[in-house]
């Protein structure tokens, strides 16, 4: 089933300079009771974003009117912990298309890619520079070019990032993994017959 | 056929590759798929949308665990969303022809506990589940790892998954463990040494004398927490301990078929001369009873040590996160945890809720009573564990100690159901994650072994269990 295509994105960004942000912070377990994929954005970063009465915490970045955009820039080891794809759904539902960090947890990375949210791994230096740039000027824009695999700050400083060529093709064309796997069903049947 | 020496991981992986293509991830065949109520509904919805069936229903098994109450399981689930989620699983399994062990079934329990106890988990298999602690099954010499819901849909639709081959790491624990030191301490010790992201991108093989000497239950505890250092999974080569555990289990090969299987399983070992991308070695005698003080599983210390100071951190970038973490925990850098009062003790989860864990707890508390300031919950990992505990009279020991023996489920490990630690309260927990709010909004978690949890239940404070054994 085709998904939204991703080619380039130029957007303001939201800084979240905290390391080891686990998927329980991105979406706490008590909000995983839905049986559909929609609506998780409401509870993205729930316990950092709202107090126990449900009022927005003014010191959390998503409640700071200066910061908006489709790019989240976060500290090292983003998305560690639980395999819940709800974390990727929550980020996508909230409107993020890119997460920039110097290190991603494996399962989160796959889940993000399966939901057209692009994880961009940069060096620690570039990450720190990006965070400083956004904090100095929240209206600054970051450009992510998937075709050329580059991320560029407003001052022109740029870094290339890695992405598996298969996943790149999928994202750029809006394909998903199941389309590919379903095309291999005969080979899979044959494997089953010869390996049982 | 002469081949270059391979690791155990490589042997199992190679055997399951259906298709390899330049620039593409491998198409990996999955032998066993476990599902539960939380991460499967959207996958079934995807199948319906595409109008396709489950490719091979006999290879998927379902249970309800994450979101079930642990009291009065015979009654309908009170919370509407939770009830709907569990009912949706049941309907999906009926519609798509999948075996389910739901609430009330004698085989129901935490997915990573019932797989092994039913003999569904076997050496040499590839095993996945929409849960990161699927790494547990690696204890049998299987490639087992957690996946997201889109991948659950892939497996249901094609019995395959697209995966890049991870790098390999060998972690050796040499020598013998000291008194009061158990497998939970080994894994908390490793994670404290290499950090919560220290094995990201790797699949780990655990080896060495201290690992060989462990029971299957203890091996599962170690493999279970592989993900807490970022590893996709962890495995241990099968041996007589493994075969003995599997023998006679419901879905394991029986009789002659079992003997034949064992012959094959004996080949599942890393070849002499095979190389890993990384090798780490630790000495078992350096491991002590461990406890975590922070908000990721890498923030652990020996129970007799003090919390590090900000200045002692190796990476300067970590300082902000470290301060935030200690502030959340209400703890001061440079102070000890020993003697710190606790409010709750949680003994449960896919990490430590097997019969051996409950026996460990009973060995500490027999004839004693819990401290007045603590509430103690024991949540067995499965109906079979619960039944076994009762058959051995452990329930009486717990009852006399003032512990509450509940019914099986994930419970306060992730606090999706009603079992939540109240805000600001400290819980010493045998589970696997101490993240902010993991056990309930603003709850504070100390991860430790069942022995350490039992000791804290008796004294009401963080205690070095070696003083009680």
PDB file of C-alpha atoms in Angstrom, chain A residues 31-110:
ATOM      1  CA  UNK A  31      -1.872   5.270  25.958  1.00  0.00           C
ATOM      2  CA  UNK A  32      -1.310   2.114  23.920  1.00  0.00           C
ATOM      3  CA  UNK A  33      -4.838   0.794  24.278  1.00  0.00           C
ATOM      4  CA  UNK A  34      -6.136   1.872  20.880  1.00  0.00           C
ATOM      5  CA  UNK A  35      -6.638  -0.689  18.124  1.00  0.00           C
ATOM      6  CA  UNK A  36      -6.079   1.777  15.256  1.00  0.00           C
ATOM      7  CA  UNK A  37      -3.002   3.745  14.198  1.00  0.00           C
ATOM      8  CA  UNK A  38      -4.513   7.205  14.452  1.00  0.00           C
ATOM      9  CA  UNK A  39      -4.595   9.830  17.169  1.00  0.00           C
ATOM     10  CA  UNK A  40      -1.384   9.019  19.079  1.00  0.00           C
ATOM     11  CA  UNK A  41       0.036  12.519  18.457  1.00  0.00           C
ATOM     12  CA  UNK A  42      -2.205  13.879  21.196  1.00  0.00           C
ATOM     13  CA  UNK A  43      -0.193  11.956  23.754  1.00  0.00           C
ATOM     14  CA  UNK A  44       3.255  12.387  22.231  1.00  0.00           C
ATOM     15  CA  UNK A  45       5.717  13.021  25.122  1.00  0.00           C
ATOM     16  CA  UNK A  46       2.632  13.025  27.348  1.00  0.00           C
ATOM     17  CA  UNK A  47       4.311  13.139  30.771  1.00  0.00           C
ATOM     18  CA  UNK A  48       6.858  15.781  29.753  1.00  0.00           C
ATOM     19  CA  UNK A  49       4.219  17.816  27.959  1.00  0.00           C
ATOM     20  CA  UNK A  50       1.364  17.806  30.463  1.00  0.00           C
ATOM     21  CA  UNK A  51       1.127  17.833  34.262  1.00  0.00           C
ATOM     22  CA  UNK A  52      -0.914  15.258  36.183  1.00  0.00           C
ATOM     23  CA  UNK A  53      -4.059  17.359  35.684  1.00  0.00           C
ATOM     24  CA  UNK A  54      -3.546  17.463  31.927  1.00  0.00           C
ATOM     25  CA  UNK A  55      -2.395  21.098  31.787  1.00  0.00           C
ATOM     26  CA  UNK A  56       0.465  21.877  29.392  1.00  0.00           C
ATOM     27  CA  UNK A  57       3.830  22.348  31.143  1.00  0.00           C
ATOM     28  CA  UNK A  58       5.129  25.706  29.894  1.00  0.00           C
ATOM     29  CA  UNK A  59       8.786  24.679  30.136  1.00  0.00           C
ATOM     30  CA  UNK A  60       8.459  21.749  27.708  1.00  0.00           C
ATOM     31  CA  UNK A  61       9.542  22.530  24.179  1.00  0.00           C
ATOM     32  CA  UNK A  62       6.361  21.344  22.432  1.00  0.00           C
ATOM     33  CA  UNK A  63       4.448  23.886  24.523  1.00  0.00           C
ATOM     34  CA  UNK A  64       6.833  26.700  23.624  1.00  0.00           C
ATOM     35  CA  UNK A  65       5.179  28.695  20.819  1.00  0.00           C
ATOM     36  CA  UNK A  66       8.591  29.696  19.433  1.00  0.00           C
ATOM     37  CA  UNK A  67       9.353  26.148  18.305  1.00  0.00           C
ATOM     38  CA  UNK A  68       7.422  24.511  15.487  1.00  0.00           C
ATOM     39  CA  UNK A  69       8.229  22.387  12.490  1.00  0.00           C
ATOM     40  CA  UNK A  70       8.406  18.944  10.958  1.00  0.00           C
ATOM     41  CA  UNK A  71      11.905  18.134  12.227  1.00  0.00           C
ATOM     42  CA  UNK A  72      12.713  16.955  15.748  1.00  0.00           C
ATOM     43  CA  UNK A  73      16.353  17.272  16.823  1.00  0.00           C
ATOM     44  CA  UNK A  74      17.092  15.056  19.826  1.00  0.00           C
ATOM     45  CA  UNK A  75      19.976  13.734  21.955  1.00  0.00           C
ATOM     46  CA  UNK A  76      21.906  10.490  21.511  1.00  0.00           C
ATOM     47  CA  UNK A  77      20.235   7.030  21.577  1.00  0.00           C
ATOM     48  CA  UNK A  78      16.796   8.238  20.587  1.00  0.00           C
ATOM     49  CA  UNK A  79      13.972   5.681  20.694  1.00  0.00           C
ATOM     50  CA  UNK A  80      15.549   3.105  23.002  1.00  0.00           C
ATOM     51  CA  UNK A  81      13.426   0.655  24.971  1.00  0.00           C
ATOM     52  CA  UNK A  82      10.121  -0.843  23.945  1.00  0.00           C
ATOM     53  CA  UNK A  83       9.429  -1.923  20.352  1.00  0.00           C
ATOM     54  CA  UNK A  84       6.079  -0.105  20.311  1.00  0.00           C
ATOM     55  CA  UNK A  85       5.516   1.294  16.815  1.00  0.00           C
ATOM     56  CA  UNK A  86       3.064   3.657  18.528  1.00  0.00           C
ATOM     57  CA  UNK A  87       6.127   5.856  19.160  1.00  0.00           C
ATOM     58  CA  UNK A  88       6.626   6.332  15.423  1.00  0.00           C
ATOM     59  CA  UNK A  89       2.870   6.745  14.903  1.00  0.00           C
ATOM     60  CA  UNK A  90       2.759   9.435  17.615  1.00  0.00           C
ATOM     61  CA  UNK A  91       5.633  11.386  16.042  1.00  0.00           C
ATOM     62  CA  UNK A  92       4.083  11.123  12.565  1.00  0.00           C
ATOM     63  CA  UNK A  93       0.601  11.978  13.820  1.00  0.00           C
ATOM     64  CA  UNK A  94       1.969  15.063  15.573  1.00  0.00           C
ATOM     65  CA  UNK A  95       3.489  16.159  12.274  1.00  0.00           C
ATOM     66  CA  UNK A  96       7.156  15.190  12.469  1.00  0.00           C
ATOM     67  CA  UNK A  97       8.657  13.801   9.241  1.00  0.00           C
ATOM     68  CA  UNK A  98      12.298  13.741  10.326  1.00  0.00           C
ATOM     69  CA  UNK A  99      14.094  12.973  13.592  1.00  0.00           C
ATOM     70  CA  UNK A 100      17.734  14.049  13.799  1.00  0.00           C
ATOM     71  CA  UNK A 101      20.030  12.473  16.410  1.00  0.00           C
ATOM     72  CA  UNK A 102      23.600  11.238  16.728  1.00  0.00           C
ATOM     73  CA  UNK A 103      22.400   7.693  17.480  1.00  0.00           C
ATOM     74  CA  UNK A 104      19.135   5.764  17.118  1.00  0.00           C
ATOM     75  CA  UNK A 105      17.925   2.552  18.714  1.00  0.00           C
ATOM     76  CA  UNK A 106      17.483  -0.214  16.093  1.00  0.00           C
ATOM     77  CA  UNK A 107      13.819  -1.113  16.454  1.00  0.00           C
ATOM     78  CA  UNK A 108      12.744   2.520  16.544  1.00  0.00           C
ATOM     79  CA  UNK A 109      14.709   3.197  13.367  1.00  0.00           C
ATOM     80  CA  UNK A 110      12.843   0.430  11.504  1.00  0.00           C
TER      81      UNK A 110
END
